[in-house]
Coordinates of N, CA and C and ligand atoms in Angstrom, one line a residue:
M1 N 32.9 41.9 57.9 CA 31.9 42.3 58.8 C 30.8 41.2 59.0
R2 N 30.4 40.9 60.2 CA 29.5 39.8 60.5 C 28.1 40.3 60.2
S3 N 27.8 40.4 58.9 CA 26.5 41.1 58.6 C 25.3 40.3 59.0
I4 N 25.3 39.0 58.9 CA 24.1 38.3 59.2 C 23.7 38.4 60.7
P5 N 24.7 38.0 61.6 CA 24.3 38.2 63.0 C 23.9 39.6 63.4
L6 N 24.5 40.6 62.8 CA 24.2 42.0 63.1 C 22.8 42.3 62.6
T7 N 22.4 41.9 61.4 CA 21.1 42.1 60.9 C 20.1 41.5 61.9
R8 N 20.4 40.3 62.3 CA 19.5 39.6 63.2 C 19.4 40.3 64.6
R9 N 20.5 40.7 65.0 CA 20.6 41.4 66.3 C 19.8 42.7 66.3
W10 N 19.9 43.4 65.2 CA 19.2 44.7 65.2 C 17.9 44.7 64.4
G11 N 17.5 43.5 64.0 CA 16.3 43.4 63.2 C 15.1 44.0 63.9
G12 N 14.9 43.7 65.2 CA 13.7 44.2 65.9 C 13.8 45.7 66.0
V13 N 14.9 46.3 66.3 CA 15.0 47.7 66.4 C 14.8 48.4 65.1
L14 N 15.4 47.8 64.1 CA 15.3 48.5 62.7 C 13.9 48.4 62.3
G15 N 13.3 47.2 62.5 CA 11.9 47.0 62.1 C 11.0 48.0 62.7
S16 N 11.1 48.2 64.0 CA 10.2 49.2 64.6 C 10.5 50.6 64.2
R17 N 11.8 50.8 64.0 CA 12.2 52.2 63.5 C 11.6 52.5 62.2
L18 N 11.7 51.5 61.3 CA 11.2 51.7 59.9 C 9.7 52.0 60.0
A19 N 9.0 51.2 60.9 CA 7.6 51.3 61.0 C 7.2 52.7 61.5
S20 N 8.0 53.2 62.5 CA 7.6 54.5 63.1 C 8.0 55.6 62.2
S21 N 8.9 55.4 61.3 CA 9.2 56.5 60.4 C 8.5 56.3 59.0
G22 N 7.5 55.5 59.1 CA 6.7 55.1 57.9 C 6.0 56.2 57.2
Q23 N 5.3 55.9 56.1 CA 4.7 56.9 55.3 C 3.4 57.4 55.9
K24 N 3.5 58.5 56.5 CA 2.3 59.1 57.1 C 1.4 59.6 56.1
S25 N 1.9 60.0 54.9 CA 1.1 60.5 53.9 C 0.4 59.4 53.1
G26 N 0.6 58.2 53.6 CA 0.1 57.0 53.0 C -1.4 56.9 52.6
V27 N -1.9 55.8 52.6 CA -3.2 55.6 52.0 C -4.3 55.6 53.0
P28 N -5.4 56.4 52.8 CA -6.4 56.4 53.8 C -7.1 55.1 53.9
N29 N -7.7 54.8 55.1 CA -8.4 53.6 55.3 C -9.7 53.6 54.6
R30 N -9.8 52.8 53.5 CA -11.0 52.7 52.8 C -11.6 51.3 52.9
G31 N -11.1 50.5 53.9 CA -11.7 49.2 54.1 C -10.7 48.1 53.7
P32 N -11.1 46.8 54.0 CA -10.1 45.7 53.9 C -9.5 45.5 52.5
V33 N -10.2 45.7 51.5 CA -9.7 45.5 50.1 C -8.5 46.4 49.9
T34 N -8.7 47.7 50.1 CA -7.7 48.7 49.9 C -6.5 48.4 50.8
W35 N -6.8 48.0 52.0 CA -5.7 47.8 53.0 C -4.7 46.8 52.5
G36 N -5.1 45.7 51.8 CA -4.2 44.7 51.3 C -3.2 45.3 50.4
S37 N -3.7 46.1 49.4 CA -2.7 46.7 48.4 C -1.9 47.8 49.1
A38 N -2.5 48.5 50.1 CA -1.8 49.5 50.7 C -0.6 48.9 51.5
L39 N -0.8 47.8 52.1 CA 0.3 47.2 52.8 C 1.4 46.7 51.9
L40 N 1.0 46.1 50.8 CA 1.9 45.7 49.8 C 2.7 46.9 49.3
T41 N 2.0 48.0 49.0 CA 2.7 49.2 48.5 C 3.7 49.6 49.5
A42 N 3.3 49.6 50.8 CA 4.2 50.1 51.9 C 5.4 49.2 51.9
A43 N 5.2 47.9 51.8 CA 6.3 47.0 51.9 C 7.3 47.2 50.8
L44 N 6.8 47.3 49.6 CA 7.7 47.5 48.4 C 8.3 48.9 48.5
G45 N 7.6 49.9 49.0 CA 8.2 51.2 49.1 C 9.3 51.2 50.1
G46 N 9.1 50.6 51.2 CA 10.2 50.5 52.2 C 11.4 49.8 51.7
G47 N 11.2 48.7 50.9 CA 12.3 48.0 50.4 C 13.1 48.9 49.4
L48 N 12.4 49.6 48.6 CA 13.0 50.4 47.6 C 13.8 51.5 48.2
L49 N 13.2 52.1 49.2 CA 13.9 53.2 49.9 C 15.2 52.8 50.5
M50 N 15.2 51.6 51.1 CA 16.4 51.1 51.7 C 17.4 50.8 50.7
Y51 N 17.0 50.2 49.6 CA 18.0 49.9 48.5 C 18.6 51.1 47.9
Y52 N 17.7 52.1 47.7 CA 18.2 53.3 47.0 C 19.2 54.0 47.9
Q53 N 18.9 54.1 49.2 CA 19.8 54.8 50.1 C 21.1 54.1 50.3
S54 N 21.1 52.8 50.3 CA 22.3 52.0 50.4 C 23.2 52.3 49.2
E55 N 22.6 52.3 48.1 CA 23.3 52.6 46.8 C 24.0 53.9 46.9
K56 N 23.2 54.9 47.3 CA 23.7 56.3 47.4 C 24.8 56.4 48.4
E57 N 24.6 55.7 49.5 CA 25.6 55.8 50.6 C 26.9 55.1 50.1
R58 N 26.7 54.0 49.4 CA 27.9 53.3 48.9 C 28.7 54.2 47.9
R59 N 28.0 55.0 47.1 CA 28.6 55.9 46.2 C 29.4 56.9 46.9
Q60 N 28.8 57.4 48.0 CA 29.5 58.4 48.8 C 30.8 57.9 49.4
T61 N 30.8 56.6 49.7 CA 32.0 56.1 50.3 C 33.2 56.3 49.4
T62 N 32.9 56.1 48.1 CA 34.0 56.3 47.1 C 34.4 57.8 47.1
T63 N 33.5 58.7 47.3 CA 33.8 60.1 47.3 C 34.7 60.4 48.6
T64 N 34.3 59.7 49.7 CA 35.0 60.0 50.9 C 36.4 59.5 50.9
T65 N 36.7 58.5 50.2 CA 38.1 58.0 50.2 C 39.1 59.0 49.5
T66 N 38.5 60.0 48.8 CA 39.4 61.0 48.3 C 39.9 62.0 49.4
V67 N 39.3 61.8 50.6 CA 39.6 62.7 51.7 C 41.1 62.6 52.0
K68 N 41.7 61.4 51.9 CA 43.1 61.3 52.2 C 44.0 62.2 51.4
A69 N 43.6 62.4 50.1 CA 44.4 63.3 49.3 C 44.3 64.7 49.7
V70 N 43.2 65.1 50.4 CA 43.1 66.4 50.9 C 44.2 66.7 51.9
G71 N 44.6 65.7 52.7 CA 45.7 65.9 53.7 C 45.1 65.9 55.1
K72 N 45.9 65.3 56.0 CA 45.4 65.2 57.4 C 45.2 66.5 58.0
A73 N 46.1 67.5 57.8 CA 46.0 68.8 58.4 C 44.7 69.5 58.1
A74 N 44.1 69.1 56.9 CA 43.0 69.9 56.5 C 41.7 69.4 57.1
L75 N 41.7 68.4 57.9 CA 40.5 67.8 58.6 C 40.4 68.2 60.0
G76 N 39.2 68.5 60.5 CA 39.0 68.8 61.9 C 38.9 70.3 62.0
G77 N 38.7 70.7 63.3 CA 38.6 72.2 63.5 C 37.6 72.4 64.6
P78 N 37.4 73.7 65.0 CA 36.5 74.0 66.1 C 35.0 73.7 65.7
W79 N 34.2 73.2 66.7 CA 32.8 73.1 66.4 C 32.1 73.1 67.8
T80 N 30.8 73.5 67.7 CA 30.0 73.5 68.9 C 28.7 72.8 68.6
L81 N 28.3 71.8 69.4 CA 27.1 71.0 69.2 C 26.4 70.9 70.6
V82 N 25.4 70.0 70.6 CA 24.7 69.8 71.9 C 24.6 68.3 72.1
D83 N 24.8 67.8 73.3 CA 24.7 66.3 73.5 C 23.3 65.9 73.8
D84 N 23.1 64.6 74.1 CA 21.7 64.0 74.2 C 21.1 64.3 75.6
S85 N 21.8 65.2 76.4 CA 21.2 65.7 77.6 C 20.9 67.2 77.4
G86 N 21.2 67.7 76.2 CA 21.0 69.1 75.9 C 22.1 70.0 76.3
L87 N 23.2 69.4 76.7 CA 24.4 70.2 77.2 C 25.3 70.6 76.0
P88 N 25.6 71.9 75.9 CA 26.5 72.3 74.8 C 27.8 71.6 74.9
T89 N 28.4 71.1 73.8 CA 29.6 70.4 73.7 C 30.4 70.9 72.6
T90 N 31.7 71.1 72.9 CA 32.6 71.6 71.8 C 33.8 70.7 71.6
D91 N 34.6 70.9 70.6 CA 35.8 70.1 70.3 C 36.7 70.2 71.6
A92 N 36.7 71.3 72.2 CA 37.6 71.5 73.4 C 37.2 70.6 74.5
D93 N 35.9 70.3 74.7 CA 35.4 69.4 75.7 C 35.9 67.9 75.5
L94 N 36.3 67.6 74.3 CA 36.8 66.2 74.1 C 38.3 66.1 74.1
A95 N 39.0 67.2 74.4 CA 40.4 67.2 74.4 C 41.0 66.2 75.5
G96 N 42.2 65.7 75.2 CA 42.8 64.8 76.1 C 42.6 63.3 75.9
Q97 N 41.8 63.0 75.0 CA 41.5 61.6 74.7 C 41.3 61.4 73.2
H98 N 41.5 60.2 72.8 CA 41.3 59.8 71.4 C 39.8 59.7 71.2
T99 N 39.3 60.1 70.0 CA 37.9 60.0 69.7 C 37.7 59.3 68.4
L100 N 36.5 58.7 68.2 CA 36.2 58.0 67.0 C 34.8 58.6 66.5
F101 N 34.8 59.4 65.5 CA 33.6 60.1 65.1 C 32.9 59.3 64.0
Y102 N 31.6 59.4 64.1 CA 30.8 58.9 62.9 C 29.6 59.9 62.7
F103 N 29.4 60.2 61.5 CA 28.4 61.2 61.1 C 27.2 60.4 60.5
G104 N 26.0 60.7 60.9 CA 24.9 60.0 60.4 C 23.5 60.6 60.9
F105 N 22.5 59.8 60.7 CA 21.2 60.4 61.2 C 20.3 59.2 61.8
T106 N 19.6 59.5 62.8 CA 18.9 58.5 63.6 C 17.8 57.8 62.8
R107 N 17.3 58.4 61.7 CA 16.2 57.7 60.9 C 16.8 56.9 59.8
C108 N 18.1 56.8 59.7 CA 18.8 56.0 58.6 C 18.3 54.6 58.8
P109 N 17.8 54.0 57.8 CA 17.2 52.7 58.0 C 18.2 51.5 58.1
D110 N 19.4 51.7 57.6 CA 20.2 50.5 57.4 C 21.7 50.8 57.8
I111 N 22.3 51.6 57.0 CA 23.8 51.8 57.0 C 24.2 52.4 58.4
C112 N 23.6 53.4 58.9 CA 24.0 54.0 60.1 C 24.0 53.0 61.3
P113 N 22.8 52.3 61.5 CA 22.8 51.4 62.6 C 23.9 50.4 62.5
S114 N 24.1 49.8 61.3 CA 25.2 48.8 61.3 C 26.6 49.4 61.4
E115 N 26.8 50.6 61.0 CA 28.1 51.2 61.2 C 28.3 51.5 62.7
L116 N 27.2 51.9 63.4 CA 27.3 52.2 64.8 C 27.5 51.0 65.6
V117 N 26.9 49.9 65.2 CA 27.2 48.6 65.8 C 28.7 48.3 65.7
K118 N 29.2 48.6 64.5 CA 30.6 48.3 64.2 C 31.5 49.2 65.1
V119 N 31.1 50.5 65.3 CA 31.8 51.3 66.2 C 31.9 50.7 67.6
G120 N 30.7 50.2 68.1 CA 30.6 49.6 69.4 C 31.6 48.4 69.5
E121 N 31.6 47.6 68.4 CA 32.5 46.4 68.4 C 34.0 46.8 68.5
I122 N 34.3 47.9 67.8 CA 35.7 48.4 67.8 C 36.0 48.9 69.2
I123 N 35.2 49.6 69.8 CA 35.4 50.2 71.2 C 35.5 49.0 72.2
D124 N 34.6 48.0 72.1 CA 34.7 46.9 73.0 C 36.0 46.1 72.9
E125 N 36.4 45.9 71.7 CA 37.7 45.2 71.4 C 38.9 46.0 71.9
L126 N 38.9 47.3 71.6 CA 40.0 48.1 72.1 C 40.0 48.1 73.6
D127 N 38.9 48.3 74.3 CA 38.8 48.3 75.7 C 39.4 46.9 76.3
R128 N 39.0 45.9 75.6 CA 39.4 44.5 76.1 C 41.0 44.4 76.0
R129 N 41.5 44.9 74.9 CA 43.0 44.8 74.6 C 43.8 45.7 75.5
V130 N 43.3 46.9 75.8 CA 44.2 47.8 76.6 C 44.0 47.6 78.1
G131 N 42.9 46.9 78.4 CA 42.6 46.6 79.8 C 41.9 47.8 80.5
P132 N 41.5 47.5 81.8 CA 40.7 48.5 82.4 C 41.4 49.9 82.7
K133 N 42.7 49.8 82.8 CA 43.4 51.1 83.0 C 44.1 51.7 81.8
G134 N 43.8 51.0 80.7 CA 44.4 51.5 79.4 C 43.7 52.7 78.8
P135 N 44.3 53.3 77.8 CA 43.7 54.5 77.2 C 42.3 54.2 76.5
K136 N 41.3 55.0 76.7 CA 40.0 54.8 76.2 C 39.8 55.6 74.9
V137 N 39.1 55.1 73.9 CA 38.7 55.9 72.8 C 37.2 56.2 73.0
L138 N 36.9 57.5 72.8 CA 35.5 57.9 73.0 C 34.8 57.9 71.7
P139 N 33.8 57.0 71.5 CA 33.0 57.0 70.3 C 32.0 58.2 70.3
V140 N 31.9 58.8 69.1 CA 31.0 60.0 69.0 C 30.2 59.9 67.8
F141 N 28.9 60.1 67.9 CA 27.9 60.1 66.8 C 27.5 61.6 66.6
I142 N 27.7 62.1 65.4 CA 27.3 63.5 65.1 C 26.2 63.5 64.0
S143 N 25.1 64.1 64.3 CA 23.9 64.0 63.4 C 24.1 64.9 62.2
V144 N 23.7 64.4 61.1 CA 23.6 65.2 59.8 C 22.2 65.6 59.5
D145 N 21.3 65.4 60.5 CA 19.9 65.7 60.3 C 19.4 66.6 61.4
P146 N 19.9 67.8 61.5 CA 19.6 68.6 62.7 C 18.1 69.0 62.8
M147 N 17.3 69.0 61.7 CA 15.9 69.3 61.7 C 15.1 68.2 62.5
R148 N 15.5 67.0 62.3 CA 14.7 65.9 63.0 C 15.4 65.3 64.2
D149 N 16.7 65.4 64.2 CA 17.5 64.8 65.4 C 17.5 65.7 66.5
S150 N 16.4 65.8 67.3 CA 16.4 66.6 68.5 C 17.2 65.9 69.6
V151 N 17.4 66.6 70.7 CA 18.0 66.1 71.9 C 17.3 64.8 72.3
E152 N 15.9 64.9 72.3 CA 15.1 63.8 72.8 C 15.3 62.6 71.8
Q153 N 15.3 62.9 70.6 CA 15.4 61.8 69.5 C 16.8 61.1 69.7
L154 N 17.8 61.9 70.0 CA 19.2 61.3 70.2 C 19.2 60.4 71.4
R155 N 18.6 60.9 72.5 CA 18.6 60.2 73.8 C 17.9 58.8 73.6
E156 N 16.8 58.8 72.9 CA 16.1 57.6 72.6 C 16.9 56.7 71.7
Y157 N 17.6 57.2 70.7 CA 18.4 56.4 69.8 C 19.6 55.9 70.5
S158 N 20.2 56.6 71.4 CA 21.4 56.2 72.0 C 21.3 54.9 72.8
R159 N 20.1 54.6 73.2 CA 19.9 53.3 74.0 C 20.2 52.1 73.2
D160 N 20.2 52.2 71.9 CA 20.5 51.0 71.1 C 21.9 50.7 70.9
F161 N 22.8 51.7 71.3 CA 24.2 51.5 70.9 C 25.1 51.6 72.1
H162 N 26.4 51.7 71.8 CA 27.4 51.5 72.9 C 27.2 52.5 74.0
P163 N 27.2 52.0 75.3 CA 26.9 52.9 76.4 C 27.8 54.1 76.6
R164 N 29.1 54.0 76.1 CA 30.0 55.1 76.2 C 29.9 56.1 75.0
M165 N 29.0 55.8 74.0 CA 29.0 56.6 72.9 C 28.3 58.0 73.2
L166 N 29.0 59.0 72.7 CA 28.4 60.4 72.9 C 27.6 60.8 71.6
F167 N 26.4 61.2 71.8 CA 25.5 61.6 70.7 C 25.4 63.1 70.6
L168 N 25.7 63.6 69.5 CA 25.6 65.1 69.3 C 24.8 65.5 68.2
T169 N 24.1 66.6 68.4 CA 23.3 67.2 67.3 C 23.5 68.8 67.4
G170 N 22.7 69.6 66.8 CA 22.8 71.0 66.9 C 21.9 71.7 66.0
T171 N 22.1 73.0 65.9 CA 21.3 73.8 64.9 C 21.8 73.4 63.5
P172 N 21.1 73.7 62.5 CA 21.6 73.5 61.1 C 23.0 74.1 60.9
D173 N 23.2 75.3 61.4 CA 24.5 76.0 61.2 C 25.6 75.3 62.0
Q174 N 25.3 74.8 63.2 CA 26.3 74.1 64.0 C 26.7 72.8 63.3
V175 N 25.7 72.1 62.8 CA 26.0 70.8 62.2 C 26.7 71.1 60.9
A176 N 26.4 72.2 60.2 CA 27.1 72.5 58.9 C 28.6 72.8 59.2
A177 N 28.8 73.5 60.3 CA 30.2 73.8 60.6 C 31.0 72.5 61.0
A178 N 30.4 71.6 61.8 CA 31.1 70.4 62.1 C 31.4 69.5 60.9
T179 N 30.4 69.4 60.0 CA 30.5 68.5 58.9 C 31.5 69.1 57.9
R180 N 31.5 70.5 57.8 CA 32.5 71.1 56.9 C 33.9 70.8 57.4
A181 N 34.1 70.9 58.7 CA 35.4 70.6 59.3 C 36.0 69.3 58.9
Y182 N 35.1 68.3 58.7 CA 35.5 66.9 58.4 C 35.2 66.5 57.0
R183 N 34.8 67.5 56.2 CA 34.5 67.3 54.7 C 33.5 66.2 54.6
V184 N 32.5 66.2 55.5 CA 31.4 65.2 55.4 C 30.3 65.8 54.5
Y185 N 30.0 65.0 53.6 CA 28.9 65.4 52.6 C 27.6 64.9 53.2
F186 N 26.6 65.7 53.1 CA 25.2 65.2 53.4 C 24.2 66.1 52.6
S187 N 23.1 65.4 52.2 CA 22.1 66.1 51.4 C 20.8 65.4 51.6
K188 N 19.7 66.2 51.7 CA 18.4 65.6 51.8 C 18.0 64.9 50.6
A189 N 17.4 63.7 50.7 CA 17.1 62.9 49.5 C 15.7 62.3 49.7
D190 N 15.0 62.1 48.6 CA 13.7 61.4 48.5 C 12.7 62.0 49.5
A191 N 12.6 63.3 49.5 CA 11.7 63.9 50.5 C 10.2 63.6 50.1
V192 N 9.5 63.1 51.0 CA 8.0 62.9 50.8 C 7.3 64.1 51.4
S193 N 7.9 64.7 52.5 CA 7.4 65.9 53.1 C 8.5 66.5 53.9
D194 N 8.3 67.6 54.6 CA 9.4 68.2 55.3 C 9.8 67.4 56.5
Q195 N 9.0 66.4 56.9 CA 9.4 65.5 58.0 C 9.8 64.1 57.5
E196 N 9.5 63.8 56.3 CA 9.8 62.4 55.8 C 10.8 62.5 54.6
Y197 N 12.0 62.1 54.9 CA 13.0 62.1 53.8 C 14.2 61.3 54.3
L198 N 15.1 61.0 53.4 CA 16.3 60.3 53.8 C 17.5 61.4 53.7
V199 N 18.6 61.0 54.3 CA 19.7 61.9 54.2 C 20.9 61.1 53.5
D200 N 21.3 61.5 52.4 CA 22.4 60.9 51.7 C 23.7 61.5 52.3
H201 N 24.5 60.6 52.8 CA 25.7 61.2 53.5 C 26.9 60.3 53.4
S202 N 28.1 60.9 53.6 CA 29.3 60.1 53.7 C 29.3 59.1 54.8
I203 N 29.8 57.9 54.5 CA 29.9 56.9 55.5 C 31.4 56.7 55.9
V204 N 31.7 57.3 57.0 CA 33.2 57.3 57.3 C 33.3 57.5 58.8
M205 N 34.3 56.8 59.4 CA 34.7 57.0 60.8 C 36.0 57.8 60.8
Y206 N 36.1 58.7 61.7 CA 37.4 59.4 61.9 C 38.0 59.2 63.3
L207 N 39.2 58.8 63.3 CA 40.0 58.7 64.6 C 40.7 60.0 64.8
N208 N 40.5 60.6 65.9 CA 41.2 61.9 66.2 C 42.0 61.8 67.5
G209 N 43.1 62.5 67.5 CA 44.0 62.4 68.7 C 43.5 63.3 69.8
P210 N 44.3 63.3 70.9 CA 43.9 64.0 72.1 C 43.8 65.5 71.9
D211 N 44.5 66.1 70.9 CA 44.4 67.5 70.6 C 43.3 67.8 69.6
G212 N 42.6 66.7 69.2 CA 41.5 66.9 68.2 C 42.0 66.8 66.8
E213 N 43.3 66.4 66.7 CA 43.9 66.3 65.3 C 43.4 65.0 64.7
F214 N 43.1 65.1 63.4 CA 42.7 63.9 62.6 C 43.8 63.0 62.5
L215 N 43.6 61.7 62.7 CA 44.7 60.7 62.6 C 44.5 59.6 61.5
E216 N 43.2 59.2 61.4 CA 43.0 58.0 60.5 C 41.5 58.0 60.2
F217 N 41.1 57.4 59.1 CA 39.7 57.3 58.8 C 39.4 55.8 58.3
F218 N 38.2 55.4 58.5 CA 37.8 54.1 58.1 C 36.5 54.2 57.4
T219 N 36.4 53.5 56.3 CA 35.2 53.5 55.4 C 34.3 52.3 55.8
Q220 N 33.2 52.3 55.1 CA 32.2 51.2 55.3 C 32.9 49.8 55.0
S221 N 33.9 49.8 54.1 CA 34.5 48.5 53.8 C 35.5 48.1 54.8
S222 N 35.9 49.0 55.7 CA 36.8 48.6 56.8 C 36.1 47.7 57.8
S223 N 36.6 46.6 58.2 CA 36.0 45.8 59.2 C 36.4 46.3 60.6
A224 N 35.6 45.9 61.6 CA 36.0 46.2 63.0 C 37.4 45.8 63.3
A225 N 37.8 44.6 62.8 CA 39.1 44.0 63.1 C 40.2 44.9 62.5
D226 N 39.9 45.3 61.2 CA 40.9 46.2 60.5 C 41.1 47.5 61.3
A227 N 40.0 48.1 61.8 CA 40.1 49.3 62.5 C 40.8 49.1 63.8
V228 N 40.5 48.1 64.5 CA 41.2 47.8 65.8 C 42.7 47.7 65.6
K229 N 43.1 46.9 64.5 CA 44.5 46.7 64.2 C 45.2 48.0 63.9
K230 N 44.5 49.0 63.3 CA 45.2 50.3 63.0 C 45.1 51.2 64.2
I231 N 44.1 51.1 65.0 CA 44.0 52.0 66.2 C 44.9 51.7 67.3
M232 N 45.0 50.4 67.6 CA 45.8 49.9 68.8 C 47.2 50.6 68.9
P233 N 48.0 50.5 67.8 CA 49.4 51.1 68.0 C 49.3 52.6 68.2
I234 N 48.3 53.2 67.6 CA 48.2 54.7 67.8 C 47.9 55.1 69.2
I235 N 46.9 54.4 69.8 CA 46.5 54.8 71.2 C 47.5 54.3 72.3
T236 N 48.3 53.3 71.9 CA 49.2 52.8 72.9 C 50.6 53.3 72.7
A237 N 50.8 54.2 71.7 CA 52.1 54.7 71.4 C 52.7 55.5 72.5
Ligands
NI301 NI1 23.1 56.5 57.2

């Protein structure tokens, strides 16, 4: 994975996102002296939060790789969510095309944005190889943070990623059903308040067939090139 260019490319977006999701419970303004240490604390805090989450997400990747042992037939199933225009969307609405699912949350500081950039790279390369009339894979982001990922939040977030990507969220029950179908783990972590927390979650992409059947998965360690190599023969078969 071209991590350095990606970091540079998304640095501005990530920076502003981190700032906007910052610690509102922070330090009151008591004048210039306190501000210096408050800023230092904020900087260190942000760094630690990112490191901690990355570690946790990496650990989840190991858990997710056991998915294969569960068996392909055991993954997927009916779900109902809502897209970033507020329209109800179900598994049946996606029938007839291959889909590439990624589960995450819009306030994820690091892993989700870089995985979503990778999804975009995979889609662009597939589009390039199959040509304008070839079979398209629909990239789909599904939120694991239904409390904060509103329709508006998704719409705003979607601007940073692939234009064909479908962004879905839902009620906590709807999200729970969709994640259960794909054995996606998620859990609130490091809560500062009911609005400020991270979500520890599986990092995995799922390729599904035109009938919604699960076909293949890719972890954080799979490169875009690896994924393209595996997906091409499937969609052109
Ligand atoms: Ni994430």
